[in-house]
mmCIF file of C-alpha atoms in Angstrom:
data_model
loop_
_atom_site.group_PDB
_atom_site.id
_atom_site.type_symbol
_atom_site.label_atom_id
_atom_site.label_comp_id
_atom_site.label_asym_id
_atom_site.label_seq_id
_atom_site.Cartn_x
_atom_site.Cartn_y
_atom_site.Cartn_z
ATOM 1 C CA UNK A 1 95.468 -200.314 211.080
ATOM 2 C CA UNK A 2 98.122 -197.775 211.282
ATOM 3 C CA UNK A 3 101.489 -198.535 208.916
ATOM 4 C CA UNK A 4 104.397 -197.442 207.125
ATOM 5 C CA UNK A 5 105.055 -198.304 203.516
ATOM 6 C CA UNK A 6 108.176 -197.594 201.758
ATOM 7 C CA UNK A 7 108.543 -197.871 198.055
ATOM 8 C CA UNK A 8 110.883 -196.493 195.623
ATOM 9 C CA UNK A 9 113.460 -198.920 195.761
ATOM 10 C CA UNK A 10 115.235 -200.103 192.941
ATOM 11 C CA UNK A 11 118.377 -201.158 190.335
ATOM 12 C CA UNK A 12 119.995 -198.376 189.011
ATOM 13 C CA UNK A 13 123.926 -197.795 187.963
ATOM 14 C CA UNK A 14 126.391 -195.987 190.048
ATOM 15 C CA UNK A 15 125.748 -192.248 190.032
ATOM 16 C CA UNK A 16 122.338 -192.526 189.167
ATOM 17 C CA UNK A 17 119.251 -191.330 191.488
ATOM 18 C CA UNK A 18 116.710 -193.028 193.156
ATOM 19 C CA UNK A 19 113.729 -191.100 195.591
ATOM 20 C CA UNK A 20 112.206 -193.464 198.930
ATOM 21 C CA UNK A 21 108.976 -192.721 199.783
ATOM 22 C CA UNK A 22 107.975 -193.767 203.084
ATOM 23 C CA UNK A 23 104.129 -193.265 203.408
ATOM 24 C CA UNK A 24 101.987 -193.740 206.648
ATOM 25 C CA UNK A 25 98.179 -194.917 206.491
ATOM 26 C CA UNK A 26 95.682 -195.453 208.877
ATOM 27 C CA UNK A 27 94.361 -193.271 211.778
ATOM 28 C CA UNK A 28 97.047 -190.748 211.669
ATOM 29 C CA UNK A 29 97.167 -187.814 214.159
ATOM 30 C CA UNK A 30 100.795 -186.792 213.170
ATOM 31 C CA UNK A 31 103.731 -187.629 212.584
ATOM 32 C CA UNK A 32 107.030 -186.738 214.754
ATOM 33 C CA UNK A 33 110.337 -187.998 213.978
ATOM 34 C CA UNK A 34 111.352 -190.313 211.123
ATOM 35 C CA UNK A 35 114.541 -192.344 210.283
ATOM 36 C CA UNK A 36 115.622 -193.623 207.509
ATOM 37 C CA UNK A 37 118.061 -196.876 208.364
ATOM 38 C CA UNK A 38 119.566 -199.781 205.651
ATOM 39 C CA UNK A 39 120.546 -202.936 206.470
ATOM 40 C CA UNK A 40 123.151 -204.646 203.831
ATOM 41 C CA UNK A 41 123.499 -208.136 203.992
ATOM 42 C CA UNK A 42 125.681 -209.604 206.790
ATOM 43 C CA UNK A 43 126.028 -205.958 208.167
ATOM 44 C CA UNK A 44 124.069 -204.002 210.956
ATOM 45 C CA UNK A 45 121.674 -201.770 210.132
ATOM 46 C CA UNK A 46 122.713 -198.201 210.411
ATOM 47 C CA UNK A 47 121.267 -195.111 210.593
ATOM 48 C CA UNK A 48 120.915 -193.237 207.170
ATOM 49 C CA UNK A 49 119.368 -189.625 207.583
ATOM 50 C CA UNK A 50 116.432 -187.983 210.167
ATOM 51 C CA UNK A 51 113.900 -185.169 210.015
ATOM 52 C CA UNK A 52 112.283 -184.168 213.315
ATOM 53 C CA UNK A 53 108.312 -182.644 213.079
ATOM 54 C CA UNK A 54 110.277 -178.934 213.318
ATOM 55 C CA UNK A 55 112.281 -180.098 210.063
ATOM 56 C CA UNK A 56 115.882 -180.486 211.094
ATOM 57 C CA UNK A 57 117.796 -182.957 209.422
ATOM 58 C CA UNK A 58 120.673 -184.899 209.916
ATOM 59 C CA UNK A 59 122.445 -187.752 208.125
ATOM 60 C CA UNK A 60 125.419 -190.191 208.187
ATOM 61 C CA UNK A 61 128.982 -188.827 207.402
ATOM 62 C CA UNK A 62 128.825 -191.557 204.099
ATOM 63 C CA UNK A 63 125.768 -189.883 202.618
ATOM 64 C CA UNK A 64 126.066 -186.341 203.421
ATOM 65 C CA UNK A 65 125.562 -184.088 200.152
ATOM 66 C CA UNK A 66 124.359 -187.002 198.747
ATOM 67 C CA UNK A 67 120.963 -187.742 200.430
ATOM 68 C CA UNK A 68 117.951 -185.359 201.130
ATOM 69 C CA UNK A 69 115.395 -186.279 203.935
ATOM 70 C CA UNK A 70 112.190 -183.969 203.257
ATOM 71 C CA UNK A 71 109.083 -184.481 204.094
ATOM 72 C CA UNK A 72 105.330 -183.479 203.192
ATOM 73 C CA UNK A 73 103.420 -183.629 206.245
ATOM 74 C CA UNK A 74 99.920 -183.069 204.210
ATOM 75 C CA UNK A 75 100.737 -186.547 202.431
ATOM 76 C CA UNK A 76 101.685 -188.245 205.640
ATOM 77 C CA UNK A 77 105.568 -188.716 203.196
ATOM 78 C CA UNK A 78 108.851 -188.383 204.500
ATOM 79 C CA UNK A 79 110.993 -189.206 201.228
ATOM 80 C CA UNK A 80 114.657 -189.723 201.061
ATOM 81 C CA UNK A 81 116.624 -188.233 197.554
ATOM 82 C CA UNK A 82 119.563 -190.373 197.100
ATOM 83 C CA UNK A 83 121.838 -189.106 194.222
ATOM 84 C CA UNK A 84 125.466 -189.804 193.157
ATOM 85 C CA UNK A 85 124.343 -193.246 194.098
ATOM 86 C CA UNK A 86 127.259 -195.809 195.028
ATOM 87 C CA UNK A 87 127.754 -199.340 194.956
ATOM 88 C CA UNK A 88 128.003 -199.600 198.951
ATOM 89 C CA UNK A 89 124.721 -198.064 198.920
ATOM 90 C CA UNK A 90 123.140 -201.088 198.036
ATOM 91 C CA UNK A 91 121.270 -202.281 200.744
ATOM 92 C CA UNK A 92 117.649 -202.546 202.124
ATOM 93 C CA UNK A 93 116.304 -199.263 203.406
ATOM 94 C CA UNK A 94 113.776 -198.852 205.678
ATOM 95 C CA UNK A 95 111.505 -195.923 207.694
ATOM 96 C CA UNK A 96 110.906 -195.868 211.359
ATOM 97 C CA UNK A 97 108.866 -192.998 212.593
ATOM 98 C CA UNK A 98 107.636 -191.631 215.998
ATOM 99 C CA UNK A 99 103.872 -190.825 215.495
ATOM 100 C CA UNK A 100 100.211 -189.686 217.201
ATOM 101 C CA UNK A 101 97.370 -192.311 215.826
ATOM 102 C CA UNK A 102 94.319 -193.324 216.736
ATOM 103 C CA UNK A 103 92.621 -196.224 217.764
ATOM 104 C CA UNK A 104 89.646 -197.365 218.616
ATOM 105 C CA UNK A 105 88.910 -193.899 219.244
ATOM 106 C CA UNK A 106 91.796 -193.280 221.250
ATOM 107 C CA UNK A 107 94.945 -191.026 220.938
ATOM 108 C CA UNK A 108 98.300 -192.530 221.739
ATOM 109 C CA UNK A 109 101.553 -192.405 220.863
ATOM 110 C CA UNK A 110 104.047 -195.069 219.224
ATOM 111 C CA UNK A 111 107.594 -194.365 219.604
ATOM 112 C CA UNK A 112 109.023 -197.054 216.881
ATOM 113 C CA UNK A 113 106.663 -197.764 213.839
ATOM 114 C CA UNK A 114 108.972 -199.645 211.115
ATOM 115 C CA UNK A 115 107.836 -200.387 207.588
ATOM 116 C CA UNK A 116 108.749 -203.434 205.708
ATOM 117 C CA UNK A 117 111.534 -202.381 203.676
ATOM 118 C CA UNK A 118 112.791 -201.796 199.778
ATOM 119 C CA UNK A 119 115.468 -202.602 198.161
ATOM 120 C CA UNK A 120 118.280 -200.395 196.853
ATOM 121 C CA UNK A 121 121.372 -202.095 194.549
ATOM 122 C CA UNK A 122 123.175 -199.917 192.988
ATOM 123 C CA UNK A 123 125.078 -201.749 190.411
ATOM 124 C CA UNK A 124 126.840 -201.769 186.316
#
């Protein structure tokens, strides 16, 4: 009833741009805090960038002036900008978020809501 969807994903060359959406549907009271994490293969998956419901950020030393976390709380959205895309970028990227949602009529909270994933290669 309630899940998140990123899209977005993509091939694109080395310093070129790509823009994650990660959308939640469903009975949605709000949304708290989101992640964005990417898994390459035969690595663990790491944290990317974060935006808590008051709108700070934070991100990973690799992506840092290179990434943008925003969201648009209207759309139920938190998207991630990635620009000056590199090579070791290339991984799948996904959204986990801390939200309010209803069911069956009742209010509760999930603490870890993942989506499925999308792919990111960044490649010549």
């Amino acid at each position: 009833q309630v899940q998140l969807v990123e899209s977005g994903g993509g091939l694109v060359q080395p310093g070129g741009s790509l823009r994650l959406s990660c959308a939640a549907s469903g009975s949605i009271f709000s949304i708290k805090n989101v992640d964005w994490y990417r898994q390459a293969p035969g690595k663990q998956r790491e944290l990317v960038a974060g935006i808590t419901s008051g709108g700070s950020t934070n991100y990973a030393d690799s992506v840092k002036g290179r990434f943008t976390i925003s969201r648009d709380n209207a759309k139920n959205t938190v998207y991630l900008q990635m620009n000056s895309l590199k090579p070791e970028d290339t991984a799948v990227y996904y959204c986990n978020a801390d939200m309010v949602v209803v069911t069956a009529g009742l209010i509760r909270y999930v603490d870890d809501q993942w989506g499925q994933g999308t792919q990111v290669t960044v490649s010549s």
